[in-house]
PDB file of C-alpha atoms in Angstrom:
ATOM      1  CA  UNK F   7     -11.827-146.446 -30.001  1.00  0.00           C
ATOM      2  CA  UNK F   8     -12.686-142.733 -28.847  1.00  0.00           C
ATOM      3  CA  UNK F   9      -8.781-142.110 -27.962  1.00  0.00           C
ATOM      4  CA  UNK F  10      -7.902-143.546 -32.325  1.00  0.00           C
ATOM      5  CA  UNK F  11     -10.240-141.003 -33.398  1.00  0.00           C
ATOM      6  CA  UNK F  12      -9.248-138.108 -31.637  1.00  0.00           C
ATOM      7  CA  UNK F  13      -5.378-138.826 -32.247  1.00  0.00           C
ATOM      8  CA  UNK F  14      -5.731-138.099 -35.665  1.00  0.00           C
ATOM      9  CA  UNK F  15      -7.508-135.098 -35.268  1.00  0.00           C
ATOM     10  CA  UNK F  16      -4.843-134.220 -33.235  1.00  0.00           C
ATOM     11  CA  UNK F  17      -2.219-134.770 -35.547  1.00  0.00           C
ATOM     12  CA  UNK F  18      -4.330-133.094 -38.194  1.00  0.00           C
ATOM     13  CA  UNK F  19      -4.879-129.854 -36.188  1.00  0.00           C
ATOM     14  CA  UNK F  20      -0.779-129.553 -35.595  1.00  0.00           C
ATOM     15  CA  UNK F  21       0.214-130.278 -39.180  1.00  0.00           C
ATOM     16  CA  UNK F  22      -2.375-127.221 -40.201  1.00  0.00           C
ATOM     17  CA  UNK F  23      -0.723-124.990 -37.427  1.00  0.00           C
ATOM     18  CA  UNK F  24       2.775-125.933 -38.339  1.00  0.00           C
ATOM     19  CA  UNK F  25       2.126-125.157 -42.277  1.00  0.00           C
ATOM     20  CA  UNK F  26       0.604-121.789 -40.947  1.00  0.00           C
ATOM     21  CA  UNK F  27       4.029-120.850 -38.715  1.00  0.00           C
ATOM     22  CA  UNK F  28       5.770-122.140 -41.858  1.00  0.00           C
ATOM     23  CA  UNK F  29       4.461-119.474 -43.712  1.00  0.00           C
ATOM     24  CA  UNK F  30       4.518-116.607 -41.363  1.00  0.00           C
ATOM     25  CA  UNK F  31       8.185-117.239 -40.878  1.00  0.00           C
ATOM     26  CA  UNK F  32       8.241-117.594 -45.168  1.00  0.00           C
ATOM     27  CA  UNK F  33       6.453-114.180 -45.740  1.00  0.00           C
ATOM     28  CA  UNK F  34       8.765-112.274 -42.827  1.00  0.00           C
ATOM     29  CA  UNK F  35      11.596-113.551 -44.751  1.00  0.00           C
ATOM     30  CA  UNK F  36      10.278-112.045 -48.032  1.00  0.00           C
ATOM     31  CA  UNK F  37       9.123-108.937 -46.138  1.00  0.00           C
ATOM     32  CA  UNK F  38      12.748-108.318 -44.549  1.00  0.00           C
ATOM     33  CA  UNK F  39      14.293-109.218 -47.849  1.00  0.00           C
ATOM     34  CA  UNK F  40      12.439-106.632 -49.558  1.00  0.00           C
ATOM     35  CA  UNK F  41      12.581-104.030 -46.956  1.00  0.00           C
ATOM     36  CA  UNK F  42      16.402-104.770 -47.016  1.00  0.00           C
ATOM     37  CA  UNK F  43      16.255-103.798 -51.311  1.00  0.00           C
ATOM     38  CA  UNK F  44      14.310-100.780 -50.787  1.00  0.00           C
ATOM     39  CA  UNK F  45      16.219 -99.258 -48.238  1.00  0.00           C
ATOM     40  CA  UNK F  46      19.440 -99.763 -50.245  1.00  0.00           C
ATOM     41  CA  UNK F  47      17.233 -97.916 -53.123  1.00  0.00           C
ATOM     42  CA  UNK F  48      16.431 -95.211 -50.558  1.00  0.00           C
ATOM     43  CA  UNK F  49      19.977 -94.867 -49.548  1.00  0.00           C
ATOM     44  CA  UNK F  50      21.321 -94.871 -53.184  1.00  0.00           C
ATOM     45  CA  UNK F  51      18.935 -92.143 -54.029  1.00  0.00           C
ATOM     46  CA  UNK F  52      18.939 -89.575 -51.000  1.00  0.00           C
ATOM     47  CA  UNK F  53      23.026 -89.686 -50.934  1.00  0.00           C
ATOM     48  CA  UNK F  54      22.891 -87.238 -54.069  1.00  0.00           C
ATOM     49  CA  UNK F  55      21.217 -84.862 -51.460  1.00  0.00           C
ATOM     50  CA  UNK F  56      23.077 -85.907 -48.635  1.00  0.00           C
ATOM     51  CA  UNK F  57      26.633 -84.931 -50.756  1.00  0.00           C
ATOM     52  CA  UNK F  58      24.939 -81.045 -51.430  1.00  0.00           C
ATOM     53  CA  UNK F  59      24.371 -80.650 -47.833  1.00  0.00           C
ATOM     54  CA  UNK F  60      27.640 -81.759 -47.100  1.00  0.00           C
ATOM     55  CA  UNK F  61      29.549 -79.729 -49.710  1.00  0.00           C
ATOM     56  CA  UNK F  62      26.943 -76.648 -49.235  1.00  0.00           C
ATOM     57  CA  UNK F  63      28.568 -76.229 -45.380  1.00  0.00           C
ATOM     58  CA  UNK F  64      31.992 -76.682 -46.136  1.00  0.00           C
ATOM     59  CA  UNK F  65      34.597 -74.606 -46.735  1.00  0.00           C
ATOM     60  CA  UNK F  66      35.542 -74.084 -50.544  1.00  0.00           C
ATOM     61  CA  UNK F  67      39.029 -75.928 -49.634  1.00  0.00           C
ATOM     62  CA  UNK F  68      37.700 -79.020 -47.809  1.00  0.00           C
ATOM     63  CA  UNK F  69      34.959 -79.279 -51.128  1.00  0.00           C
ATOM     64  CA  UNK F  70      38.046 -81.246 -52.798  1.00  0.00           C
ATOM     65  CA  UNK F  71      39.771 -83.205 -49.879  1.00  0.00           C
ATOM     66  CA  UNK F  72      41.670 -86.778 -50.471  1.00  0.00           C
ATOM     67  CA  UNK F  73      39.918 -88.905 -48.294  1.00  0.00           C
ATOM     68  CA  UNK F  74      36.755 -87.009 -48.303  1.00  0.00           C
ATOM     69  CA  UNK F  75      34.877 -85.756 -44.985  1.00  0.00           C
ATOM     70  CA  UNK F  76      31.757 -87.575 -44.999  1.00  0.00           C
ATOM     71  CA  UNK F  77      30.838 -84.417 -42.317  1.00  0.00           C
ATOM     72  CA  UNK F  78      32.267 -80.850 -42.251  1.00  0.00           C
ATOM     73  CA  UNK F  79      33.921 -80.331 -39.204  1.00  0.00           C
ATOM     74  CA  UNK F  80      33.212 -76.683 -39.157  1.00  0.00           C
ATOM     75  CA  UNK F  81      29.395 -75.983 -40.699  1.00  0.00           C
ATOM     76  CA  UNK F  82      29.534 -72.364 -42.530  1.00  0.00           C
ATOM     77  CA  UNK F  83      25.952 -71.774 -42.530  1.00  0.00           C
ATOM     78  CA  UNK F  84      27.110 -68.074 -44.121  1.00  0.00           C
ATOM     79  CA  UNK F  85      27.847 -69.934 -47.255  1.00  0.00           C
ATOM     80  CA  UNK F  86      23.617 -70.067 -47.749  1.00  0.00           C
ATOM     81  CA  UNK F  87      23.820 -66.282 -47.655  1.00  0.00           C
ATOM     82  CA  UNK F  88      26.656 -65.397 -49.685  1.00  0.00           C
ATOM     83  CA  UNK F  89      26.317 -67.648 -52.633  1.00  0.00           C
ATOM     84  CA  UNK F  90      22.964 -66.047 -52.524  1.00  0.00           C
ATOM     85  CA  UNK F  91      24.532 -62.994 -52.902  1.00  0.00           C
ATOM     86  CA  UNK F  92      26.983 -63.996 -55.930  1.00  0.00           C
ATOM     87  CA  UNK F  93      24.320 -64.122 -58.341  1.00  0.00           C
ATOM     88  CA  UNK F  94      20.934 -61.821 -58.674  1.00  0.00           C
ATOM     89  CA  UNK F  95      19.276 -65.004 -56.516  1.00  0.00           C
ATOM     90  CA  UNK F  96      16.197 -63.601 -55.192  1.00  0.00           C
ATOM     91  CA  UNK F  97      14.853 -61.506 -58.249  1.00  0.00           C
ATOM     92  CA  UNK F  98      15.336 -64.358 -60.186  1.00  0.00           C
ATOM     93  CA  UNK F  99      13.956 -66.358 -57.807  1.00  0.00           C
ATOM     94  CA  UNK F 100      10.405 -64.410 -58.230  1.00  0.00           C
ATOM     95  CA  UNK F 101      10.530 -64.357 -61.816  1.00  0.00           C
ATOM     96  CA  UNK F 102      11.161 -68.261 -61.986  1.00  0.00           C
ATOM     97  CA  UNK F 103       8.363 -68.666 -59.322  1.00  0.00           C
ATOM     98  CA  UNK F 104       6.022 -66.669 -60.861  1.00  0.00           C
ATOM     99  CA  UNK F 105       6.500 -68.175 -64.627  1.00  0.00           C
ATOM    100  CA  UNK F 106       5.903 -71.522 -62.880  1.00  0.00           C
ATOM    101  CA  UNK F 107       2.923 -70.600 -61.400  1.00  0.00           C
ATOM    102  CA  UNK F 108       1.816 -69.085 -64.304  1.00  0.00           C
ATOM    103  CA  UNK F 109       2.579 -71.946 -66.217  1.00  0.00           C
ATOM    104  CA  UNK F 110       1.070 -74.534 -64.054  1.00  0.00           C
ATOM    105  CA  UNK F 111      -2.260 -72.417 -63.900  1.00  0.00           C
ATOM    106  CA  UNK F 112      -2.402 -72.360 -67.620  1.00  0.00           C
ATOM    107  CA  UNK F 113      -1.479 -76.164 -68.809  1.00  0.00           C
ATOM    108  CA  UNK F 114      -3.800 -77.070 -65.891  1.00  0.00           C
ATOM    109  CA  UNK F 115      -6.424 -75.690 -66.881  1.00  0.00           C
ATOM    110  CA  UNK F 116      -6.429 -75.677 -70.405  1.00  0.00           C
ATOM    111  CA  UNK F 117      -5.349 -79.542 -70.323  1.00  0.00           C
ATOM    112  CA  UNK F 118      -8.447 -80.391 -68.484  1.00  0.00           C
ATOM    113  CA  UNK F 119     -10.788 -78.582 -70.817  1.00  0.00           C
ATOM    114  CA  UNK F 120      -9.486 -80.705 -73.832  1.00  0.00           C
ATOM    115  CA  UNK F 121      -9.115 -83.789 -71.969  1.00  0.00           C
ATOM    116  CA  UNK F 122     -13.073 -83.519 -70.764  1.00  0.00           C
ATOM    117  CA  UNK F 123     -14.174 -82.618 -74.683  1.00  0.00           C
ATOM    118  CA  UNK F 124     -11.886 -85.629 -75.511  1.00  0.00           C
ATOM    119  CA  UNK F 125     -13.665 -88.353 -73.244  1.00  0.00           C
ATOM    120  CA  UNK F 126     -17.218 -86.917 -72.630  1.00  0.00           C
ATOM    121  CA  UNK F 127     -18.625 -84.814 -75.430  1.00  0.00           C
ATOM    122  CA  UNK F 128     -19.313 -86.499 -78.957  1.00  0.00           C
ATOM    123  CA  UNK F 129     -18.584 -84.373 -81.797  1.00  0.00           C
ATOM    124  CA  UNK F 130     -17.364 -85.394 -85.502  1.00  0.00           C
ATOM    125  CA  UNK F 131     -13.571 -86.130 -85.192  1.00  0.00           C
ATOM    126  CA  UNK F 132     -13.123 -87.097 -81.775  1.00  0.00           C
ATOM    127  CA  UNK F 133     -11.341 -90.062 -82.061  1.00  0.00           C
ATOM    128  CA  UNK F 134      -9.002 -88.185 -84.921  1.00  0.00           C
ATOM    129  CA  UNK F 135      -8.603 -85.615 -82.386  1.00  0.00           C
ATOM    130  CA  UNK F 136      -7.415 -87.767 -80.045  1.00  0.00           C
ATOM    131  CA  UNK F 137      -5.504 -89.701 -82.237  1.00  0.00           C
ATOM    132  CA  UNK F 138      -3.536 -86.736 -83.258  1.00  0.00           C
ATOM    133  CA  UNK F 139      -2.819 -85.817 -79.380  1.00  0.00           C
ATOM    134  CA  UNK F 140      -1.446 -89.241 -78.767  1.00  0.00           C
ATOM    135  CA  UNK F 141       0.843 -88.927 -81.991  1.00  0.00           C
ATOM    136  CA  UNK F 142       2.167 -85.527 -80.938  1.00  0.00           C
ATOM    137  CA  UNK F 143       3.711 -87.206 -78.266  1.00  0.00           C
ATOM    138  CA  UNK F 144       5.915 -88.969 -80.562  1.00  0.00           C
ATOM    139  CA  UNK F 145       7.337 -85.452 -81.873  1.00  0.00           C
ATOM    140  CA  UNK F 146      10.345 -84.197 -80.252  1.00  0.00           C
ATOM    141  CA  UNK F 147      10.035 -80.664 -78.646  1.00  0.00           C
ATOM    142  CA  UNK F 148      13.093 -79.535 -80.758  1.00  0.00           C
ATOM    143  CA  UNK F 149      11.213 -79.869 -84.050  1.00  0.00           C
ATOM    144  CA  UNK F 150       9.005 -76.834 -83.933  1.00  0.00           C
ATOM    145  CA  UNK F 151      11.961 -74.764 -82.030  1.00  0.00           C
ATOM    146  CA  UNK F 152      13.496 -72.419 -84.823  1.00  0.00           C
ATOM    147  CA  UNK F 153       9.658 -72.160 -86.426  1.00  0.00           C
ATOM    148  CA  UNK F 154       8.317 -70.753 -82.723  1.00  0.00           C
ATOM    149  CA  UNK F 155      11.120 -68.857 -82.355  1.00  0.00           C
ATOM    150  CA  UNK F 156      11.034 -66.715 -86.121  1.00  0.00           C
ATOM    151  CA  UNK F 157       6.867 -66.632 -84.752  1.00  0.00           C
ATOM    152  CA  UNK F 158       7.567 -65.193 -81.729  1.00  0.00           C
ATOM    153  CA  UNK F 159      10.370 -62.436 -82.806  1.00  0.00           C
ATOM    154  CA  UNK F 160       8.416 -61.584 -85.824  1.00  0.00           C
ATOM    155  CA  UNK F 161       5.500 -60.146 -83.621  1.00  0.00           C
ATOM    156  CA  UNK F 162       7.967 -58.699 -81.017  1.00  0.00           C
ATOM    157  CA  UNK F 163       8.094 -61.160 -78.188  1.00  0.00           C
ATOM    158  CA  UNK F 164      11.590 -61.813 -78.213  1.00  0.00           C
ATOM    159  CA  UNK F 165      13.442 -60.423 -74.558  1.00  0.00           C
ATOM    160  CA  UNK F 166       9.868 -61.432 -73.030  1.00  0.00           C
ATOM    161  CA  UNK F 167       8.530 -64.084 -71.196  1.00  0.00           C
ATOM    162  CA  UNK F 168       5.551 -64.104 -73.365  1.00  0.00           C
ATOM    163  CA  UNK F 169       6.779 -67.252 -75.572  1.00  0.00           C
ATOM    164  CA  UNK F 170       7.543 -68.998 -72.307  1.00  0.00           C
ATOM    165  CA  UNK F 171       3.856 -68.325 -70.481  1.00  0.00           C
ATOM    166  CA  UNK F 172       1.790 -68.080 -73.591  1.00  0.00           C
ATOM    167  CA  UNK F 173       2.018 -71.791 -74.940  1.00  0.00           C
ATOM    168  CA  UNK F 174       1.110 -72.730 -71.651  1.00  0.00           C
ATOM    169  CA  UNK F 175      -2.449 -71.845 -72.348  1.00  0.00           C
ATOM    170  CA  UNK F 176      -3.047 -73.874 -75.264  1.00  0.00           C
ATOM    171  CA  UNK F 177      -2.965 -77.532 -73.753  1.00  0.00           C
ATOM    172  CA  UNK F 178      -0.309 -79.678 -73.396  1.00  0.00           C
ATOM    173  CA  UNK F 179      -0.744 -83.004 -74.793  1.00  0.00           C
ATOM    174  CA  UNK F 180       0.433 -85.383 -71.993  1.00  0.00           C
ATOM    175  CA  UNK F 181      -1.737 -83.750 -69.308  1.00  0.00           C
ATOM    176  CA  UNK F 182      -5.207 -84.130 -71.488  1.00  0.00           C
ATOM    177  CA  UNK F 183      -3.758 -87.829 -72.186  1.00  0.00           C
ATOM    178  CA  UNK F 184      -3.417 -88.236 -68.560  1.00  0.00           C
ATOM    179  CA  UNK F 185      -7.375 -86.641 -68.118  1.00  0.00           C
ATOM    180  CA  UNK F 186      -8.895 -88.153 -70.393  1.00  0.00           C
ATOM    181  CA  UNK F 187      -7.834 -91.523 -69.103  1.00  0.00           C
ATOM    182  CA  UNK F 188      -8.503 -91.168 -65.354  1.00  0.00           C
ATOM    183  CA  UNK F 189     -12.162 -89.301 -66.397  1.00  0.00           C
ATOM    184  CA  UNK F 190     -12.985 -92.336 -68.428  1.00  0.00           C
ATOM    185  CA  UNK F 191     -12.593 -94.577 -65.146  1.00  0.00           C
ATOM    186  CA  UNK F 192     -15.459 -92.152 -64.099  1.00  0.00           C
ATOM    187  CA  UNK F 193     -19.115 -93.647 -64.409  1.00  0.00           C
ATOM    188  CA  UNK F 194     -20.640 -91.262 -66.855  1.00  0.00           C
ATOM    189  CA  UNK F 195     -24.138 -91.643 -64.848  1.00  0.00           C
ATOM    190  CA  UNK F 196     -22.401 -89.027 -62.528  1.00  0.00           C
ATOM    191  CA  UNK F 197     -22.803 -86.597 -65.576  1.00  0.00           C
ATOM    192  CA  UNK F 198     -26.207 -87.937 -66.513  1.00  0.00           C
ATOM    193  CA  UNK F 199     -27.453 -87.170 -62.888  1.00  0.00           C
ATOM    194  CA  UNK F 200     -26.165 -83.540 -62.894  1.00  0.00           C
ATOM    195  CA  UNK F 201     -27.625 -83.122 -66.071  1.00  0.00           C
ATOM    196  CA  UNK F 202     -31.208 -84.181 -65.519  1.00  0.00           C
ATOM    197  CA  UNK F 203     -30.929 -81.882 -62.515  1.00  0.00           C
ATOM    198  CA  UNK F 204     -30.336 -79.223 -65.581  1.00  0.00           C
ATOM    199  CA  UNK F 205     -26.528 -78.851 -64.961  1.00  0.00           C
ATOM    200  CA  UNK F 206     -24.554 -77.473 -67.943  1.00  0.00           C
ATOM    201  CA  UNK F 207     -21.109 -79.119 -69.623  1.00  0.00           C
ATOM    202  CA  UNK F 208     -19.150 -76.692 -68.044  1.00  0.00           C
ATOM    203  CA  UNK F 209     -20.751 -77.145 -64.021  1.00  0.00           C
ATOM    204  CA  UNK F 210     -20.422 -80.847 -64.658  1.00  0.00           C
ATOM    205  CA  UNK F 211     -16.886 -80.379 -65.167  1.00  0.00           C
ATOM    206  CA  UNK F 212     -16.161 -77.794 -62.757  1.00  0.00           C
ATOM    207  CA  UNK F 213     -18.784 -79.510 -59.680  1.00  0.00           C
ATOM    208  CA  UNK F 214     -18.472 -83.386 -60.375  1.00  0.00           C
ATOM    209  CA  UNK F 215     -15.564 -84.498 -62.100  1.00  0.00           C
ATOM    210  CA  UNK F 216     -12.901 -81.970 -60.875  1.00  0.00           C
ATOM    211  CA  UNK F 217     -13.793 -82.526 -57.262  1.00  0.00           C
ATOM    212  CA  UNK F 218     -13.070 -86.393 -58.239  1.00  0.00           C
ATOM    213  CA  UNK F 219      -9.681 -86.157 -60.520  1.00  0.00           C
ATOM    214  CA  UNK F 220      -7.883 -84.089 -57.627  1.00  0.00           C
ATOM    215  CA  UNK F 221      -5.447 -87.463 -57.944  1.00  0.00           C
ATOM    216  CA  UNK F 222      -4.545 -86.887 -61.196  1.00  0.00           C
ATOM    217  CA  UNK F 223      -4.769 -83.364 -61.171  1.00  0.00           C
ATOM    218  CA  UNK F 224      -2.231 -82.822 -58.330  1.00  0.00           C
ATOM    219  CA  UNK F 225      -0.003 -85.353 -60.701  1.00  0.00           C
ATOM    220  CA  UNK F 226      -0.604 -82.873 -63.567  1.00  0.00           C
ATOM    221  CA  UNK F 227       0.246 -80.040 -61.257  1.00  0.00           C
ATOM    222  CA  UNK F 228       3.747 -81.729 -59.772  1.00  0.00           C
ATOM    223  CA  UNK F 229       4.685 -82.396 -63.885  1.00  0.00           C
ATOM    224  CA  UNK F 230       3.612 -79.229 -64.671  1.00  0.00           C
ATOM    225  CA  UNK F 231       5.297 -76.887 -61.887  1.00  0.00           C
ATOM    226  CA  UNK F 232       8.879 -79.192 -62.409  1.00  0.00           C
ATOM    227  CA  UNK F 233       8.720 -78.527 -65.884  1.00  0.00           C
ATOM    228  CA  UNK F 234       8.424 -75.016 -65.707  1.00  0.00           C
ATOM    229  CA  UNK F 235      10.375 -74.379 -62.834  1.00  0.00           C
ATOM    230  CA  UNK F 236      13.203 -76.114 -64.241  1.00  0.00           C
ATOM    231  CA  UNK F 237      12.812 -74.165 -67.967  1.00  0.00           C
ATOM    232  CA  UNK F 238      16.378 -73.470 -69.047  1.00  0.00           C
ATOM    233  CA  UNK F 239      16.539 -73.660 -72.921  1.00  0.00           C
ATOM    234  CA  UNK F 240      13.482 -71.522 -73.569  1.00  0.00           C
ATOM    235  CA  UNK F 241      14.844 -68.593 -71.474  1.00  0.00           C
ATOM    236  CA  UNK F 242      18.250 -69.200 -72.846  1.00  0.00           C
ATOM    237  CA  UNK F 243      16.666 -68.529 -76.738  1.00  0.00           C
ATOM    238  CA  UNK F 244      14.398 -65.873 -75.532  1.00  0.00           C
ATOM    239  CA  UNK F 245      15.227 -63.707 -72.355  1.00  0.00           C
ATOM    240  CA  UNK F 246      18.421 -61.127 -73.164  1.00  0.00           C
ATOM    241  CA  UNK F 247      17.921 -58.712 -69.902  1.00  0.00           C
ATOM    242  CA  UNK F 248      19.255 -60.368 -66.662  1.00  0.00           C
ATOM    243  CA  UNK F 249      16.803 -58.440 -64.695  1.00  0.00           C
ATOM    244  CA  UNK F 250      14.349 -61.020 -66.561  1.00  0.00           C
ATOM    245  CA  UNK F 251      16.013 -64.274 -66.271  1.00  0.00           C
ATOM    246  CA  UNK F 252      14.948 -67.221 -64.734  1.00  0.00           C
ATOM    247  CA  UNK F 253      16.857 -68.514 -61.660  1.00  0.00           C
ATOM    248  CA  UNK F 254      18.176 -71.543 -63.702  1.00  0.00           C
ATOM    249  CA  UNK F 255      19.720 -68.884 -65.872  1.00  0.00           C
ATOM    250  CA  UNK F 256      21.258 -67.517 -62.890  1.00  0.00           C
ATOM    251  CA  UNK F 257      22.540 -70.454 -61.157  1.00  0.00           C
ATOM    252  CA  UNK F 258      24.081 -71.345 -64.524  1.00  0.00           C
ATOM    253  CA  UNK F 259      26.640 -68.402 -63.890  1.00  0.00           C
ATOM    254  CA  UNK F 260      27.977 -69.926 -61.078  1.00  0.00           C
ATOM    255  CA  UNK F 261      30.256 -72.063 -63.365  1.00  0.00           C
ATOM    256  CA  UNK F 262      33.167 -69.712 -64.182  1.00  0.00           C
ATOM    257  CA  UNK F 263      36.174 -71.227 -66.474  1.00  0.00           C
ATOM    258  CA  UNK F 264      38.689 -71.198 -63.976  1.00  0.00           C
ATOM    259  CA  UNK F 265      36.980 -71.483 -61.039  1.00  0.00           C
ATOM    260  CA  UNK F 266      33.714 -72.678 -59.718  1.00  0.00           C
ATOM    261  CA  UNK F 267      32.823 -72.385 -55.648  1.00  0.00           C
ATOM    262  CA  UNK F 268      31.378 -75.228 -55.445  1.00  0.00           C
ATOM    263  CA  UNK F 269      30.272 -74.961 -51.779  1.00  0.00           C
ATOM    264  CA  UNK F 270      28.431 -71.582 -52.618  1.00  0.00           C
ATOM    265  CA  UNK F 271      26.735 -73.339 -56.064  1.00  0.00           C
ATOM    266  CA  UNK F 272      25.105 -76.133 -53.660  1.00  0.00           C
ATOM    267  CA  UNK F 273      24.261 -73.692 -50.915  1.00  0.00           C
ATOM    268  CA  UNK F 274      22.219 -72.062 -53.425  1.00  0.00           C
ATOM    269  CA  UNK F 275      21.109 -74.720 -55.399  1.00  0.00           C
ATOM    270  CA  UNK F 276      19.304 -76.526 -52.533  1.00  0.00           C
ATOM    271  CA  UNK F 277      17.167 -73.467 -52.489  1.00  0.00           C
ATOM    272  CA  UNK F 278      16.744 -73.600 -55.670  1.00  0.00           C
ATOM    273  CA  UNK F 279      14.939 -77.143 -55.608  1.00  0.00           C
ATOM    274  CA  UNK F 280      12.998 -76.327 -51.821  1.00  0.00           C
ATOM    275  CA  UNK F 281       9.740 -74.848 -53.926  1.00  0.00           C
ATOM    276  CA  UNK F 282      10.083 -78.396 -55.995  1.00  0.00           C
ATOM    277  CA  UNK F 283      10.085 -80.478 -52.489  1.00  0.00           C
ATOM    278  CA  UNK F 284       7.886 -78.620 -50.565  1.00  0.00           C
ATOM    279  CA  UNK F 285       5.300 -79.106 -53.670  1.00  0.00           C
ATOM    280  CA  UNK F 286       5.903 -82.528 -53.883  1.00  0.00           C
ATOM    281  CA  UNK F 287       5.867 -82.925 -49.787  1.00  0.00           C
ATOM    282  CA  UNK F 288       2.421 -81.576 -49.119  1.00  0.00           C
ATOM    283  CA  UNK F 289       1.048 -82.878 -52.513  1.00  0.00           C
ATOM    284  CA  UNK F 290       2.638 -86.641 -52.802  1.00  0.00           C
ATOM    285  CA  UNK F 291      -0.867 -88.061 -51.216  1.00  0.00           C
ATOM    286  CA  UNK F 292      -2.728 -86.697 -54.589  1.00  0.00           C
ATOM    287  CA  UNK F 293       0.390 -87.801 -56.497  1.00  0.00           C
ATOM    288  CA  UNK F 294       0.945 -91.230 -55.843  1.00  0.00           C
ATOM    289  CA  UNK F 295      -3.134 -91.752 -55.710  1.00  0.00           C
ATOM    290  CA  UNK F 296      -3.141 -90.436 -59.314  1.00  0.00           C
ATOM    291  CA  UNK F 297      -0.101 -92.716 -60.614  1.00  0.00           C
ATOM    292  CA  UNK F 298      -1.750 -96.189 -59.086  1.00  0.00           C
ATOM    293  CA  UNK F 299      -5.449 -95.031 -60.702  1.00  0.00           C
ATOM    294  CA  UNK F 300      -3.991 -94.187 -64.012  1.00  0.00           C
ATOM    295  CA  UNK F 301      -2.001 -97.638 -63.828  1.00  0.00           C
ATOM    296  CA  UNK F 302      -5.016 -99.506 -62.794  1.00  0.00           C
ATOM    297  CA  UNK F 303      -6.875 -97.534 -65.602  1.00  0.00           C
ATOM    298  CA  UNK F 304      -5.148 -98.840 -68.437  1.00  0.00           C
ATOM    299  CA  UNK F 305      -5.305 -97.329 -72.149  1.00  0.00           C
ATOM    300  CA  UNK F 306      -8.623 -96.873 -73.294  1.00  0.00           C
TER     301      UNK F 306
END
């Protein structure tokens, strides 16, 4: 009788160890799968880069060879200093870096100011207000072009970067959107506590809810450096004087109509994006913290 009843316990304890290998061996099989589809992703999406470095330390004649070498078999690491050399690279260089900084200061800081009078402080309107934000996202950034522009020349900012940095300061309407969401997944008995310790709107802001929004902060600050950095049409309409144009100006001078070095135009143009991946190297912690909150947030 005592060797029935433990058989079946027996049995019972292998079938429940053999469903548990079963799905080990089932979730490794998912796991590989899907490590299998993202690294084809990865692959798909670094080859871009992979092809600049390539062409960038080639000779100008092997750019356009039938088959194509995958690797240069000589690396001219001269062509990083002459095709910086073809065009004005480093002053525009500066003047792109510090409109970008500029910029970035000024939509960050502005944008955070309307987003916390959006979502914390109760005045007549608010929800119009905020209404109006979310439909100015709808507009198109050509419609108010030729308006700004007859603005802008008629009080003698035209050959300046003034239209380019000053708009910067007044808010941009997809970065308060963005604050105004991740500060509502804030308790407001944060604020309520600084207050009753006699803290002010502005030391709320500046002591208790900044120090917590650094995710979607650094997200606003990625956006808002890759916008600017990569500016082309405003400085196109407005900047006349090379010695004040931006370096996406410049690099667009590398395309001649006959001609084009091609292996000079990548040399250069993978400095041009290095400011864009060191920012988004040392910041993607911040970055992809702020894109899961703001998903997990929802529209409120």
């Amino acid at each position: 009788m005592m060797q029935a009843e433990v058989r079946p316990k027996q049995r019972g304890n292998l079938n429940t160890a053999d469903i548990r290998v079963k799905r080990r061996v089932r979730l490794n099989w998912i796991d590989a799968i899907r490590f299998i589809l993202l690294a084809i992703g990865a692959i798909a999406m670094l080859f871009p880069l992979f092809w600049m470095v390539t062409i960038a330390l080639k000779s100008n004649n092997d750019v356009f060879k039938i088959p194509p070498e995958w690797f240069p078999r000589e690396f001219h690491w001269s062509n990083f200093v002459t095709g910086t050399k073809e065009i004005n690279f480093w002053q525009t260089f500066g003047n792109s870096l510090f409109i970008a900084i500029t910029c970035t200061i000024g939509q960050i800081i502005s944008s955070v100011l309307v987003g916390y009078g959006l979502a914390r402080l109760k005045f007549p309107g608010r929800k119009l207000w905020f209404s109006l934000f979310i439909g100015s996202l709808m507009l198109p950034g050509f419609v108010g072009m030729i308006p700004m522009f007859n603005l802008y020349t008629s009080i003698g900012w035209y050959d300046s970067w003034l239209p380019i940095i000053v708009p910067a300061f007044f808010g941009n309407a997809t970065f308060s959107f963005l604050f105004v969401q991740y500060i509502k997944t804030i308790s407001v008995s944060f604020d309520e506590a600084a207050k009753i310790d006699g803290a002010s709107d502005l030391y709320v802001l500046l002591k208790v809810l900044v120090p917590m929004s650094m995710p979607v902060i650094m997200t606003m600050v990625i956006f808002a450096f890759q916008g600017a950095w990569n500016q082309y049409l405003e400085p196109l309409l407005y900047i006349i004087d090379p010695s004040k144009w931006t370096l996406s100006l410049a690099m667009a001078t590398y395309t001649g109509t006959y001609a084009t070095a091609w292996n000079l135009f990548m040399a250069a143009d993978l400095i041009y994006i290095l400011p864009m991946l060191l920012l988004f190297f040392f910041g993607q912690k911040f970055f992809m913290q702020g894109l899961g909150s703001m998903n997990s947030a929802g529209l409120k």
